[in-house]
Structures are given as structure tokens and as C-alpha cells.
DNA sequence: CTGTTAGCGCCTTCAT
DNA sequence: ATGAAGGCGCTAACAG
């Protein structure tokens, strides 16, 4: 029968199905513009999932300062265009988003949410452990004065990575020095500016900088290179995220692999399972992270 | 009345509208995985357009080796999920795609298509002129032995950039030397490998390398740095595309600005105008490109 | 278990 | 001009 159906060129009309079932068979991934640099790599995976599960996937940028973002979100929900959302950071921290979704009881899965105690399903990387490992690795290379670049306050990873860093220092009895901690917002410009500041500390100049994100690490590398210093000879730099460019820059970046595509993929799968009312083993998933050692880190210079 | 409607919380059901009008109000952007590195920057713009025009926008990866890609594309068309397509390179060169779209008379707009003589509307950058300008700039710096990295044969830009390069050499009476032209496929690995080869040419070693794309230029820079050579002191490197990372690497990359987001934006706008049967001024759009001079290029070393 | 029918919510057509 | 009714193609509920 199936073959006969195919032979006639028949295909169901998706709009009619959607209307009859009052479902859109579409999920939305809410993204903060610029947060995911490697969206294109992500797209393939996401779309595969959509294909397998017969769900369409819509990527929606959410940028709070634009009222347009909010309007769009509202219309997606009101007009029944979307069955559920994957919320990427820092959108979960946005009050408009969170109240809207809970008010209308729209199914959602969050990625790396600020608040892990709520009942909302999530997928998260183990930022604490990753930062701890990286810091221990640096300490093992002989670094004691380590600069750290903090991220935005509306992302949980910002805190966890700082805590992991600090815990590793503590466990090796290395003093935690406030002047070495800088607020970079995890942008290129922030990493650049804060690294310049750290390098002007004179006697207190760090021998390594743990940029909290790869993006900030690029800024740090740029600043260091501009000053004509050698990486890793005079100073080591490392990041966190392992985005695809990190192996293409010189020197290639030591970082923590935090598979953004995998997070989104798992979140999308989880959401679809929820929408299909399939039984789920677990609705809170923690993904371990691991170090990727490349060329931007080395032994601390012997003063 | 409108305000009253809003007050009651009314919103039209999109599925019903789609069914009644037999349209999906959705367009699809077909992308070759990895071709657009800065998809995330693009997304914001694209989605804005969708919002303004009440069209949903679906990004679909197309990777010919996966039969899944083809099946998905077929189902999008058969099931009336899509009103029209934006075709990004090199998808226009894929026979399955082109015959499918023409057979079913699906509206489409192409970006940088191989074939500009067909009736299909397109948006394209002026690759010939961009490559010509860049080459003249290098010649002006005193470079005469210039390596060039070719791109894949299924993209028009590959040819136009090479022609522009060659034309500039000719107009300055600099001999065109086959051994300096290499096939990099415009990947990082290709740029890396071919640059290594070029640097082993001994007496014929180029003093500048015009990588046909930024991605290939990253590979070139990596190779040069690995050999401990100074950029731009000993060798100049430049790219083409001006993707966002090119200003973040060290040394920042001299390149030709070819606004990928703008191309896609224009193409999507054009497609939507076509779908709405709006009168169009022009259905073949050529976008000029311009040089972006950064730190990776400098005067040719005086032998 | 198979076959028939009503209805999803909107748009368009036709009649008033 | 305004208003009522039919139909888009599928699904779910119901009857046989």
C-alpha cells in the first residue's frame, strides 16, 4: 500500500494535519544573538533531529532591547505556531520570557539555566568541574598568579566557572587575589581590554590568564600579541567552550570542550519526547566536560 | 476595532489560514553545512525579515552525500511546507536540487549562482572586482610573486576571484605563474597544506598569499606561524569574505568585505516580494565589495 | 475492526 | 456594502 501511495505522488498536506490536531509540529530554539558563534554547525544536527521526528525547527533570536523580539515571541505562542521551546542562555534569565512561557504553559527545555531548582527540564554542562580541571592543569604547569575573566551575571556558567577556578586554587593553597579577577562579559572586546589591564599590574602581572570563554580568550590573545609578548613562553592563555575556531588560530587555544551542538541536540530531543508524551528517563541532564590541550599554554616562566 | 480584538486576546490560527490559502507562509534557506561560518549573525537579520513580512523562515542544511538531505527537501515540497527557497552556494550547482525546484516550479532566489544566464533571480557579490582590487593593493605594496588559493569548482566565486586576480596581474604586466596557484577547496586544512607547499618552493617562494577565502587564510596563517615566519614582515596574507573572526585573530586579516548576511537578507526579501506578487525593480542584484585593510599585509620584503 | 462523517478556523465566494 | 455558507485536507469520533 505504502508503495502504491508513493507511486501516485501522494503526500499529506501538513497544514491540514496541523489544523486538525491543533498542533504545529514545530519547536522553537530561542537564541541570544552572538552567543552561539558556531550556529552553522549546530544547524545540521538540529535539522537532522527535526527530520527524524517529523518536527520543524525554527530558530528565533531573542534580543530583549528590541520590543520586536518580544512581540514575535508572543505571536508565536498566540498563533499556535510553536509547540515548545528550547531556551538557550541567557534567555532563561529574561523575565519576560519566563513569565510568558509559564503563564501559557508552553513546554520548554532550558540549556544551562540560571536556576536549576525549578521543575523545568534542562540540559547543562558541568562548568564547575571543567573550570576546576583547567585550573589544576595550569597549576600543574607552575602557574600561581592566574588572571580570570568573568562572564555576564545572567548566565549560570559565569558563576560555576568562577567557583571551579576558585575551588581549585583553594585546594592547592594558592591565594585568591581579587585584582586578578576581571569582568569581561565574555566578549572579544572585554577580553582584550581586561587583559591589557592585567598586563599593566607590574609585579603582580599574571603568568597565565584563564579567559572564561573562548571568545574572551581571543581578545586576550590579541592584546598579548599586540604587546609583542610570546604565548605560551611569557604568558599562557586558555579559554572555555572549544568553539571551532579555537583550533584554527595561532597559537591554537587550550580550552575546555563544552559541546554546544550536543547540548542543543539533547535539549531538542528531550523537548520532542516531552511533546510526544514519551516516557523519559531523566529530564535533567548534566554533561561532563573535558580539557583540550593545545599550544596556547605552557610552563610558567621561571622568574 | 483592532484594539478591541487585541483586548480579547484574539489571535488568528496560523494553521487554518495556511490551509485555507494553500500557502505555508514559510520560506526555506538551503545551506551547505560549514559554508557560512557566521550563521548566528545571519539569523537575526533573517528572522527580522520574517517578522516584518509575516513569513516563517526555515534553515535547512543540504549535504548531498546524505540521502536524508534529499528526502527532506522532497518532503518539504511535496507536503507544501515551503512557499519558496533561497539557495546558497554551492547548492545551486547540485543537480538534484535544481531539477527538483524547476520540475515543481517552486519559486527560488539564488545567491552567487554558478549560472547567471538563467532566468532565476539572484543576488551576488562582485567577486571579480573584489579580487582585482585586492591584487592591485598587493602589487602596490611591491609584491610580485603572489600565491593564490583556489576554491571549489562548484562555486562561481572560485572562478571570478581567480579571474580578478589574474586580470590585475596582467594589467600590471606581472607574469601569471601556475606554480603559485593552488587548490585549497577554501578550507582551513586546504589553506594550511597548500601554504606549506608554497613555502617550500625555494627561490620561487611567494612574498604574499592571496587566500581566496578567509577560512583558507586562517590555514595559511597557521602554517606560516608554525614555520616561525613573521606576518607581514616576511610574508603577507590576505583573505576574502570578511567573516567576523577575521578581525579577532592575530594578526588581524586584510580581506575583502563580502557581506554574507546582507546577501542572504536581500535574497530573502526578494523571494518574499516575488511570493507576494509585488512588482520588483530588479531580480538580479550585484553587490559591490570593498577592501578591508588590517595587519596581515605589508610591504614586500626587499630581497 | 473497518467505513463514514463531522469539525478544526480561516478565507472566499456568492447572495442579499 | 455587509452577511451567510461552503470548502480547504486531514483526524478523531462514532456508527455499523
Coordinates of C-alpha atoms (C1' of nucleotides) in Angstrom, one line a residue:
Chain A
X1 CA 0.0 0.0 0.0
X2 CA 2.8 2.4 1.0
X3 CA 4.5 1.9 -2.3
X4 CA 1.3 2.4 -4.2
X5 CA 0.7 5.6 -2.3
X6 CA 4.2 6.8 -3.1
X7 CA 3.8 5.9 -6.7
X8 CA 0.8 8.2 -7.1
X9 CA 2.9 11.0 -5.7
X10 CA 0.6 11.5 -2.7
X11 CA 1.8 13.4 0.2
X12 CA -0.2 14.6 3.2
X13 CA -0.9 18.3 3.5
X14 CA 0.9 19.4 6.5
X15 CA -1.3 22.4 7.2
X16 CA -4.5 20.3 7.3
X17 CA -2.9 17.9 9.7
X18 CA -1.8 20.8 11.9
X19 CA -5.2 22.3 11.9
X20 CA -7.0 19.0 12.7
X21 CA -4.6 18.2 15.6
X22 CA -4.3 21.7 16.8
X23 CA -0.5 21.3 16.9
X24 CA 2.1 22.9 14.8
X25 CA 4.7 20.1 14.9
X26 CA 7.2 22.9 15.2
X27 CA 9.6 23.7 18.0
X28 CA 11.5 26.9 18.5
X29 CA 15.0 27.4 19.7
X30 CA 15.4 30.8 21.3
X31 CA 18.9 32.2 21.0
X32 CA 20.6 35.3 22.1
X33 CA 22.3 36.8 19.1
X34 CA 26.0 36.3 19.1
X35 CA 26.0 33.9 21.9
X36 CA 26.5 30.8 19.7
X37 CA 29.3 31.5 17.3
X38 CA 29.0 28.3 15.5
X39 CA 25.4 28.2 14.7
X40 CA 26.0 26.7 11.4
X41 CA 27.5 23.6 12.8
X42 CA 24.6 23.3 15.1
X43 CA 22.0 23.7 12.4
X44 CA 22.9 20.4 10.7
X45 CA 22.4 18.4 13.9
X46 CA 19.2 20.2 14.8
X47 CA 17.7 19.8 11.4
X48 CA 18.5 16.1 11.5
X49 CA 16.5 15.8 14.6
X50 CA 13.7 17.6 13.1
X51 CA 13.7 15.3 10.2
X52 CA 13.8 12.1 12.2
X53 CA 11.0 13.2 14.4
X54 CA 8.9 15.0 11.8
X55 CA 9.2 18.3 13.7
X56 CA 10.1 21.5 12.1
X57 CA 12.6 23.6 13.9
X58 CA 12.6 27.3 14.0
X59 CA 15.5 29.3 15.3
X60 CA 14.4 32.6 16.8
X61 CA 16.8 35.3 18.0
X62 CA 15.7 36.9 21.2
X63 CA 17.2 40.3 22.0
X64 CA 15.4 41.9 24.9
X65 CA 16.2 45.5 24.0
X66 CA 14.2 45.1 20.8
X67 CA 10.5 45.1 21.5
X68 CA 10.2 43.3 18.2
X69 CA 11.7 40.2 19.8
X70 CA 9.1 40.2 22.4
X71 CA 6.2 40.8 20.0
X72 CA 7.5 38.0 17.8
X73 CA 7.6 35.6 20.8
X74 CA 4.1 36.5 21.8
X75 CA 2.8 35.9 18.3
X76 CA 4.5 32.6 18.1
X77 CA 2.6 31.5 21.1
X78 CA -0.7 33.2 20.5
X79 CA -1.0 31.9 16.9
X80 CA -0.1 28.4 17.9
X81 CA 2.9 28.4 15.7
X82 CA 5.0 26.6 18.2
X83 CA 4.5 23.5 20.3
X84 CA 7.5 24.0 22.6
X85 CA 10.7 25.9 23.2
X86 CA 14.4 25.2 23.8
X87 CA 15.7 28.1 25.8
X88 CA 19.4 28.9 25.5
X89 CA 21.3 31.1 27.9
X90 CA 20.9 33.8 28.8
X91 CA 17.3 33.9 27.7
X92 CA 16.2 31.8 30.7
X93 CA 17.2 34.7 32.8
X94 CA 14.9 37.1 31.0
X95 CA 11.8 37.8 33.0
X96 CA 9.5 38.4 30.0
X97 CA 10.4 35.1 28.5
X98 CA 10.0 33.1 31.7
X99 CA 6.7 34.6 32.7
X100 CA 5.3 34.3 29.2
X101 CA 6.2 30.6 28.9
X102 CA 4.9 29.7 32.4
X103 CA 1.7 31.7 32.0
X104 CA 0.8 30.0 28.8
X105 CA 2.1 26.7 30.0
X106 CA 4.2 26.2 26.9
X107 CA 6.5 23.2 27.2
X108 CA 10.2 24.1 27.4
X109 CA 13.6 22.7 27.9
X110 CA 16.4 25.0 29.1
X111 CA 20.1 24.9 28.4
X112 CA 22.4 25.8 31.2
X113 CA 19.7 27.7 33.2
X114 CA 20.5 30.0 36.0
X115 CA 18.0 28.2 38.2
X116 CA 18.4 24.5 38.4
X117 CA 15.9 24.0 41.2
X118 CA 12.8 24.7 39.3
X119 CA 10.8 21.9 37.7
X120 CA 11.7 22.9 34.2
X121 CA 13.7 20.2 32.4
X122 CA 17.2 21.2 31.4
X123 CA 20.5 20.2 29.8
X124 CA 23.7 21.6 31.3
X125 CA 27.4 21.3 31.0
X126 CA 29.5 20.7 34.1
X127 CA 31.1 24.1 34.2
X128 CA 32.3 23.8 37.8
X129 CA 34.2 20.6 37.1
X130 CA 35.6 21.9 33.8
X131 CA 36.9 25.1 35.3
X132 CA 38.4 23.1 38.2
X133 CA 40.2 20.8 35.9
X134 CA 41.6 23.6 33.8
X135 CA 42.8 25.5 36.8
X136 CA 44.5 22.4 38.2
X137 CA 46.2 21.9 34.8
X138 CA 47.5 25.5 34.9
X139 CA 48.7 25.0 38.5
X140 CA 50.4 21.8 37.4
X141 CA 52.4 23.9 34.9
X142 CA 53.7 26.0 37.7
X143 CA 51.3 29.0 37.4
X144 CA 50.3 30.7 40.6
X145 CA 49.3 34.1 39.5
X146 CA 46.4 33.3 37.2
X147 CA 44.1 36.0 35.8
X148 CA 40.5 35.1 35.4
X149 CA 37.9 36.7 33.1
X150 CA 34.4 36.7 34.5
X151 CA 31.3 36.4 32.3
X152 CA 27.9 38.1 32.4
X153 CA 25.8 37.8 35.5
X154 CA 22.8 36.5 33.8
X155 CA 24.4 33.2 32.9
X156 CA 24.9 30.4 35.3
X157 CA 28.2 29.3 33.6
X158 CA 29.7 32.6 34.7
X159 CA 29.4 31.6 38.3
X160 CA 30.1 28.0 38.1
X161 CA 33.3 28.6 36.1
X162 CA 34.5 31.1 38.7
X163 CA 33.7 28.8 41.6
X164 CA 35.5 25.9 39.9
X165 CA 38.5 28.2 39.4
X166 CA 38.5 29.4 43.0
X167 CA 38.0 25.9 44.4
X168 CA 41.0 24.6 42.5
X169 CA 43.1 27.5 43.8
X170 CA 41.9 26.7 47.3
X171 CA 42.6 23.1 47.1
X172 CA 46.2 23.9 46.2
X173 CA 46.5 26.6 48.8
X174 CA 47.1 29.3 46.3
X175 CA 45.7 32.6 47.4
X176 CA 42.7 34.0 45.5
X177 CA 43.5 37.5 44.5
X178 CA 40.7 39.9 43.6
X179 CA 42.8 42.1 41.5
X180 CA 43.4 39.2 39.1
X181 CA 39.6 38.7 38.5
X182 CA 38.1 40.9 35.8
X183 CA 34.8 41.4 34.3
X184 CA 35.0 40.7 30.6
X185 CA 31.4 39.9 29.7
X186 CA 33.0 37.1 27.7
X187 CA 33.2 39.3 24.6
X188 CA 36.2 39.8 22.4
X189 CA 36.4 43.5 23.4
X190 CA 36.1 42.7 27.1
X191 CA 38.8 40.1 26.9
X192 CA 41.1 42.4 25.1
X193 CA 40.5 45.4 27.5
X194 CA 40.8 43.4 30.7
X195 CA 43.9 41.6 29.5
X196 CA 45.6 44.9 28.8
X197 CA 44.7 45.9 32.4
X198 CA 46.1 42.7 33.9
X199 CA 49.3 43.1 32.0
X200 CA 49.9 46.5 33.5
X201 CA 49.8 45.2 37.0
X202 CA 53.6 45.4 37.2
X203 CA 54.9 43.0 39.8
X204 CA 51.5 41.3 40.1
X205 CA 51.3 40.5 36.4
X206 CA 49.8 37.0 35.9
X207 CA 51.7 34.3 34.2
X208 CA 48.5 32.8 32.9
X209 CA 45.1 34.0 32.0
X210 CA 42.1 31.7 32.2
X211 CA 39.6 33.5 30.0
X212 CA 36.2 32.2 31.0
X213 CA 35.2 31.7 27.3
X214 CA 36.9 31.2 24.0
X215 CA 35.6 34.5 22.7
X216 CA 37.2 36.4 25.6
X217 CA 40.4 34.3 25.1
X218 CA 40.7 35.6 21.5
X219 CA 40.6 39.1 22.9
X220 CA 43.3 38.2 25.4
X221 CA 45.5 36.7 22.8
X222 CA 45.1 39.7 20.6
X223 CA 46.1 42.0 23.5
X224 CA 49.1 39.9 24.4
X225 CA 50.3 39.7 20.8
X226 CA 49.9 43.4 20.3
X227 CA 52.2 43.9 23.2
X228 CA 54.7 41.6 21.5
X229 CA 54.7 39.0 24.2
X230 CA 55.2 35.4 23.4
X231 CA 52.4 32.8 24.0
X232 CA 53.0 30.5 25.8
X233 CA 56.6 31.4 26.5
X234 CA 55.8 34.5 28.6
X235 CA 52.2 34.0 29.3
X236 CA 49.7 31.2 28.9
X237 CA 46.1 31.8 27.7
X238 CA 43.2 29.4 27.9
X239 CA 39.5 29.5 27.2
X240 CA 36.4 27.6 27.7
X241 CA 33.8 26.3 25.1
X242 CA 36.1 24.9 22.4
X243 CA 34.3 26.6 19.5
X244 CA 35.6 25.6 16.1
X245 CA 37.9 28.5 15.6
X246 CA 39.9 27.7 18.6
X247 CA 41.9 25.1 16.8
X248 CA 42.4 27.4 13.8
X249 CA 44.0 30.4 15.5
X250 CA 47.7 30.7 16.3
X251 CA 48.6 29.7 18.8
X252 CA 45.8 27.1 18.9
X253 CA 43.8 27.6 22.1
X254 CA 43.8 25.3 25.1
X255 CA 40.3 25.2 26.3
X256 CA 37.5 23.1 27.8
X257 CA 35.3 21.2 25.4
X258 CA 31.8 22.1 26.1
X259 CA 29.8 20.8 23.1
X260 CA 27.3 23.4 22.4
X261 CA 25.8 21.5 19.5
X262 CA 25.4 18.5 21.7
X263 CA 23.6 20.5 24.4
X264 CA 21.2 21.8 21.9
X265 CA 20.7 18.5 20.3
X266 CA 19.9 16.8 23.6
X267 CA 17.6 19.6 24.6
X268 CA 15.7 19.4 21.3
X269 CA 15.4 15.6 21.6
X270 CA 14.2 15.9 25.2
X271 CA 11.6 18.5 24.2
X272 CA 10.3 16.4 21.4
X273 CA 10.0 13.4 23.7
X274 CA 8.0 15.5 26.1
X275 CA 5.7 16.8 23.3
X276 CA 5.1 13.2 22.2
X277 CA 4.4 12.2 25.8
X278 CA 7.0 9.6 25.6
X279 CA 8.4 8.3 28.9
X280 CA 11.7 10.0 29.8
X281 CA 14.4 8.5 31.9
X282 CA 15.6 11.9 33.1
X283 CA 14.6 15.4 32.5
X284 CA 17.7 17.0 34.0
X285 CA 20.9 16.1 32.1
X286 CA 24.4 17.1 33.1
X287 CA 27.1 16.7 30.5
X288 CA 30.7 16.3 31.7
X289 CA 33.4 18.5 30.0
X290 CA 37.0 17.7 29.3
X291 CA 40.2 19.6 28.7
X292 CA 41.6 20.1 25.2
X293 CA 45.3 20.9 25.5
X294 CA 46.7 22.9 22.6
X295 CA 49.5 25.3 22.1
X296 CA 48.5 28.4 24.0
X297 CA 49.5 27.1 27.4
X298 CA 52.9 26.0 28.7
X299 CA 55.1 26.0 31.7
X300 CA 55.2 29.1 33.8
X301 CA 58.2 31.3 33.1
X302 CA 60.8 31.0 35.9
X303 CA 61.1 34.4 37.3
Chain B
X1 CA -11.8 47.5 16.4
X2 CA -8.2 46.3 16.3
X3 CA -7.6 47.4 19.8
X4 CA -10.8 45.6 20.9
X5 CA -9.6 42.5 19.1
X6 CA -6.3 42.7 20.9
X7 CA -8.0 43.2 24.2
X8 CA -9.9 40.0 23.9
X9 CA -6.6 38.2 23.4
X10 CA -7.7 37.0 20.0
X11 CA -5.1 35.8 17.6
X12 CA -5.7 34.1 14.2
X13 CA -4.8 30.4 14.0
X14 CA -2.0 30.2 11.6
X15 CA -2.7 26.6 10.5
X16 CA -6.2 27.4 9.5
X17 CA -5.0 30.3 7.4
X18 CA -2.4 28.2 5.8
X19 CA -4.9 25.5 4.9
X20 CA -7.5 27.9 3.5
X21 CA -5.0 29.8 1.4
X22 CA -3.0 26.7 0.5
X23 CA 0.2 28.5 1.4
X24 CA 2.7 27.8 4.1
X25 CA 3.9 31.4 4.6
X26 CA 7.3 29.8 5.1
X27 CA 10.4 30.1 3.1
X28 CA 13.4 27.9 3.3
X29 CA 17.1 28.8 3.2
X30 CA 19.1 26.0 1.8
X31 CA 22.6 26.0 3.2
X32 CA 25.6 23.8 2.7
X33 CA 26.9 22.8 6.1
X34 CA 30.0 24.8 7.1
X35 CA 29.8 27.2 4.3
X36 CA 28.5 30.0 6.3
X37 CA 30.6 30.3 9.4
X38 CA 28.7 33.2 10.9
X39 CA 25.2 31.7 10.7
X40 CA 24.3 33.2 14.0
X41 CA 24.8 36.8 12.9
X42 CA 22.8 36.0 9.9
X43 CA 19.9 34.6 11.8
X44 CA 19.0 37.8 13.5
X45 CA 18.6 39.6 10.2
X46 CA 16.8 36.8 8.6
X47 CA 14.4 36.5 11.4
X48 CA 13.7 40.2 11.4
X49 CA 12.7 39.9 7.8
X50 CA 10.4 37.0 8.6
X51 CA 8.8 39.0 11.3
X52 CA 8.2 42.1 9.2
X53 CA 6.7 40.1 6.4
X54 CA 4.8 37.5 8.4
X55 CA 6.8 34.8 6.9
X56 CA 8.4 32.0 8.9
X57 CA 11.9 31.2 7.9
X58 CA 13.4 27.7 8.0
X59 CA 17.0 27.0 7.6
X60 CA 17.7 23.7 6.0
X61 CA 21.1 22.1 5.6
X62 CA 21.7 20.4 2.4
X63 CA 24.5 17.9 2.2
X64 CA 24.3 15.8 -1.0
X65 CA 26.1 12.7 0.3
X66 CA 23.3 12.2 2.8
X67 CA 20.2 10.9 1.1
X68 CA 18.4 12.2 4.1
X69 CA 19.0 15.7 2.8
X70 CA 17.4 14.9 -0.4
X71 CA 14.4 13.2 1.2
X72 CA 13.9 16.1 3.5
X73 CA 13.9 18.5 0.6
X74 CA 11.4 16.4 -1.3
X75 CA 9.1 16.2 1.6
X76 CA 9.3 20.0 2.2
X77 CA 8.0 20.5 -1.3
X78 CA 5.5 17.6 -1.5
X79 CA 3.9 18.5 1.8
X80 CA 3.6 22.1 0.9
X81 CA 5.6 23.1 3.8
X82 CA 7.5 25.7 1.9
X83 CA 6.5 28.5 -0.5
X84 CA 9.9 29.3 -1.8
X85 CA 13.7 28.8 -1.5
X86 CA 16.8 30.8 -1.0
X87 CA 19.6 28.8 -2.5
X88 CA 23.1 29.5 -1.2
X89 CA 26.2 28.2 -2.9
X90 CA 27.2 25.6 -3.8
X91 CA 23.6 24.2 -3.6
X92 CA 22.7 25.8 -6.9
X93 CA 25.2 23.6 -8.6
X94 CA 23.6 20.4 -7.3
X95 CA 21.7 18.8 -10.0
X96 CA 19.1 17.1 -7.7
X97 CA 18.2 20.5 -6.2
X98 CA 18.0 22.3 -9.4
X99 CA 15.9 19.8 -11.3
X100 CA 13.6 19.3 -8.3
X101 CA 12.9 23.0 -8.0
X102 CA 12.4 23.6 -11.6
X103 CA 10.2 20.5 -12.0
X104 CA 7.9 21.6 -9.3
X105 CA 8.1 25.2 -10.3
X106 CA 9.0 26.3 -6.7
X107 CA 9.9 29.9 -6.6
X108 CA 13.6 30.5 -5.7
X109 CA 16.3 33.1 -5.4
X110 CA 19.9 32.1 -5.7
X111 CA 22.9 33.5 -4.1
X112 CA 26.1 33.7 -6.1
X113 CA 24.9 31.1 -8.6
X114 CA 27.2 29.4 -11.0
X115 CA 25.0 30.2 -13.8
X116 CA 23.9 33.8 -14.2
X117 CA 22.3 33.5 -17.5
X118 CA 19.3 31.6 -16.4
X119 CA 16.0 33.3 -15.6
X120 CA 16.3 32.5 -11.9
X121 CA 16.6 35.7 -9.8
X122 CA 19.8 36.0 -7.9
X123 CA 21.9 38.1 -5.5
X124 CA 25.6 38.1 -6.0
X125 CA 28.8 39.8 -4.8
X126 CA 31.2 41.3 -7.3
X127 CA 33.9 38.8 -6.8
X128 CA 35.9 39.7 -9.9
X129 CA 36.1 43.3 -8.9
X130 CA 37.0 42.5 -5.3
X131 CA 39.8 40.1 -6.2
X132 CA 41.1 42.6 -8.7
X133 CA 41.2 45.4 -6.1
X134 CA 42.9 43.2 -3.6
X135 CA 45.5 42.1 -6.1
X136 CA 46.2 45.7 -7.1
X137 CA 46.6 46.6 -3.4
X138 CA 49.2 43.8 -3.0
X139 CA 51.0 44.9 -6.2
X140 CA 51.1 48.4 -4.8
X141 CA 52.9 47.1 -1.8
X142 CA 55.6 45.7 -4.0
X143 CA 54.5 42.1 -4.2
X144 CA 55.2 40.4 -7.5
X145 CA 55.3 36.7 -6.5
X146 CA 51.8 36.2 -5.1
X147 CA 50.4 32.8 -4.2
X148 CA 46.7 32.2 -4.8
X149 CA 44.5 29.6 -3.3
X150 CA 41.7 28.4 -5.5
X151 CA 38.3 27.4 -4.3
X152 CA 35.9 24.5 -5.1
X153 CA 34.8 24.2 -8.7
X154 CA 31.1 24.2 -7.9
X155 CA 31.1 27.8 -6.8
X156 CA 31.1 30.7 -9.1
X157 CA 33.1 32.8 -6.7
X158 CA 36.0 30.5 -7.2
X159 CA 36.3 31.4 -10.8
X160 CA 35.6 35.1 -10.5
X161 CA 38.1 35.6 -7.8
X162 CA 40.8 33.8 -9.8
X163 CA 39.9 35.8 -12.9
X164 CA 40.1 39.1 -11.0
X165 CA 43.4 38.1 -9.6
X166 CA 44.8 37.2 -13.0
X167 CA 43.4 40.3 -14.6
X168 CA 45.1 42.5 -12.1
X169 CA 48.4 40.8 -12.7
X170 CA 48.0 41.2 -16.4
X171 CA 47.2 44.8 -16.2
X172 CA 50.4 45.4 -14.3
X173 CA 52.4 43.1 -16.6
X174 CA 53.3 40.7 -13.9
X175 CA 53.6 37.1 -15.2
X176 CA 51.0 34.7 -14.1
X177 CA 52.8 31.7 -12.7
X178 CA 50.9 28.4 -12.5
X179 CA 53.1 27.0 -9.7
X180 CA 51.8 29.7 -7.4
X181 CA 48.2 28.8 -7.9
X182 CA 46.9 26.0 -5.6
X183 CA 43.7 24.2 -5.0
X184 CA 42.7 24.7 -1.4
X185 CA 39.0 24.0 -1.5
X186 CA 38.8 27.1 0.7
X187 CA 39.0 25.0 3.8
X188 CA 41.3 25.6 6.8
X189 CA 43.1 22.3 6.1
X190 CA 43.4 23.1 2.4
X191 CA 44.8 26.6 3.1
X192 CA 47.3 25.1 5.6
X193 CA 48.5 22.3 3.3
X194 CA 48.9 24.5 0.2
X195 CA 50.7 27.2 2.1
X196 CA 53.2 24.8 3.3
X197 CA 53.8 23.7 -0.2
X198 CA 54.1 27.2 -1.5
X199 CA 56.7 28.0 1.2
X200 CA 58.8 25.1 0.1
X201 CA 59.3 26.5 -3.4
X202 CA 62.7 27.8 -2.6
X203 CA 63.7 30.6 -4.8
X204 CA 60.2 30.9 -6.1
X205 CA 58.6 31.4 -2.7
X206 CA 55.9 34.0 -2.8
X207 CA 56.1 37.2 -0.7
X208 CA 52.3 37.3 -0.4
X209 CA 49.5 34.8 -0.4
X210 CA 46.0 35.7 -1.5
X211 CA 43.9 33.1 0.0
X212 CA 40.6 33.0 -1.9
X213 CA 38.6 32.9 1.4
X214 CA 39.1 33.9 5.0
X215 CA 38.8 30.3 6.1
X216 CA 41.7 29.3 3.8
X217 CA 43.6 32.4 5.0
X218 CA 43.4 31.1 8.6
X219 CA 45.0 27.9 7.5
X220 CA 47.7 29.9 5.7
X221 CA 48.4 32.0 8.7
X222 CA 48.6 28.9 10.9
X223 CA 51.1 27.3 8.5
X224 CA 53.3 30.5 8.4
X225 CA 53.3 30.9 12.1
X226 CA 54.2 27.3 12.6
X227 CA 57.3 27.9 10.5
X228 CA 58.1 30.8 12.7
X229 CA 57.8 33.4 9.9
X230 CA 56.7 36.9 10.6
X231 CA 53.4 38.3 9.1
X232 CA 53.5 40.7 7.4
X233 CA 57.3 41.2 7.8
X234 CA 58.3 38.2 5.8
X235 CA 55.1 37.3 4.1
X236 CA 51.7 39.0 3.6
X237 CA 48.4 37.0 3.9
X238 CA 45.0 38.2 2.8
X239 CA 41.6 36.6 2.5
X240 CA 38.2 37.2 1.1
X241 CA 34.8 37.3 2.8
X242 CA 35.5 39.3 6.0
X243 CA 33.8 36.9 8.4
X244 CA 33.6 38.2 11.9
X245 CA 36.6 36.3 13.2
X246 CA 39.0 37.9 10.8
X247 CA 39.3 41.0 12.9
X248 CA 39.8 38.9 16.0
X249 CA 42.8 36.8 15.0
X250 CA 46.4 37.9 15.2
X251 CA 47.5 39.4 13.0
X252 CA 44.1 40.7 12.0
X253 CA 43.3 39.7 8.5
X254 CA 43.3 42.0 5.5
X255 CA 40.4 40.8 3.4
X256 CA 37.5 41.8 1.0
X257 CA 34.3 42.6 2.7
X258 CA 31.6 40.4 1.2
X259 CA 28.6 40.8 3.4
X260 CA 27.2 37.3 3.6
X261 CA 24.4 38.4 5.9
X262 CA 23.4 41.1 3.5
X263 CA 23.3 38.8 0.6
X264 CA 21.0 36.4 2.4
X265 CA 18.9 39.3 3.6
X266 CA 18.4 40.7 0.2
X267 CA 17.7 37.3 -1.3
X268 CA 15.1 36.6 1.3
X269 CA 13.4 40.0 0.8
X270 CA 13.5 39.4 -3.0
X271 CA 11.9 36.0 -2.6
X272 CA 9.2 37.3 -0.4
X273 CA 8.4 40.1 -2.8
X274 CA 8.1 37.5 -5.5
X275 CA 5.8 35.3 -3.4
X276 CA 3.6 38.3 -2.7
X277 CA 3.5 39.2 -6.3
X278 CA 4.9 42.6 -5.6
X279 CA 6.4 44.5 -8.5
X280 CA 10.2 44.3 -8.4
X281 CA 12.7 46.7 -9.8
X282 CA 15.3 44.2 -10.4
X283 CA 15.6 40.4 -9.9
X284 CA 19.3 40.3 -10.5
X285 CA 21.3 42.1 -7.8
X286 CA 25.0 42.7 -7.8
X287 CA 26.6 43.9 -4.6
X288 CA 30.0 45.7 -4.8
X289 CA 32.7 44.6 -2.4
X290 CA 35.4 46.7 -0.8
X291 CA 38.8 46.1 0.8
X292 CA 39.3 45.9 4.5
X293 CA 43.0 46.6 5.3
X294 CA 44.2 45.2 8.5
X295 CA 47.5 43.9 9.9
X296 CA 48.3 40.8 7.9
X297 CA 49.6 42.6 4.9
X298 CA 52.5 44.9 4.4
X299 CA 55.3 45.9 2.1
X300 CA 57.1 43.2 0.3
X301 CA 60.4 42.4 1.9
X302 CA 63.3 43.8 -0.1
X303 CA 65.3 40.7 -1.2
Chain C
dC1 C1' -12.3 -3.7 13.0
dT2 C1' -13.5 -1.0 9.0
dG3 C1' -16.1 2.9 6.9
dT4 C1' -18.3 7.1 7.3
dT5 C1' -18.9 11.8 8.9
dA6 C1' -18.4 16.0 11.5
dG7 C1' -15.4 19.6 12.5
dC8 C1' -10.8 22.1 13.0
dG9 C1' -10.7 28.0 11.9
dC10 C1' -10.0 30.7 8.3
dC11 C1' -10.8 32.7 3.6
dT12 C1' -13.5 33.3 -0.3
dT13 C1' -17.4 33.3 -2.9
dC14 C1' -22.0 34.3 -3.6
dA15 C1' -26.3 36.2 -2.3
dT16 C1' -28.6 39.8 -0.2
Chain D
dA1 C1' -21.7 47.4 1.4
dT2 C1' -22.4 43.5 4.8
dG3 C1' -23.5 38.8 5.9
dA4 C1' -24.0 33.8 5.4
dA5 C1' -22.2 29.5 3.7
dG6 C1' -19.1 26.2 1.6
dG7 C1' -14.7 24.2 1.3
dC8 C1' -9.5 23.6 2.1
dG9 C1' -7.5 18.2 3.7
dC10 C1' -6.9 15.9 7.5
dT11 C1' -8.2 13.5 12.0
dA12 C1' -11.0 11.7 15.5
dA13 C1' -15.1 10.1 17.0
dC14 C1' -18.7 7.4 16.0
dA15 C1' -21.6 4.0 13.8
dG16 C1' -22.1 -0.2 11.5

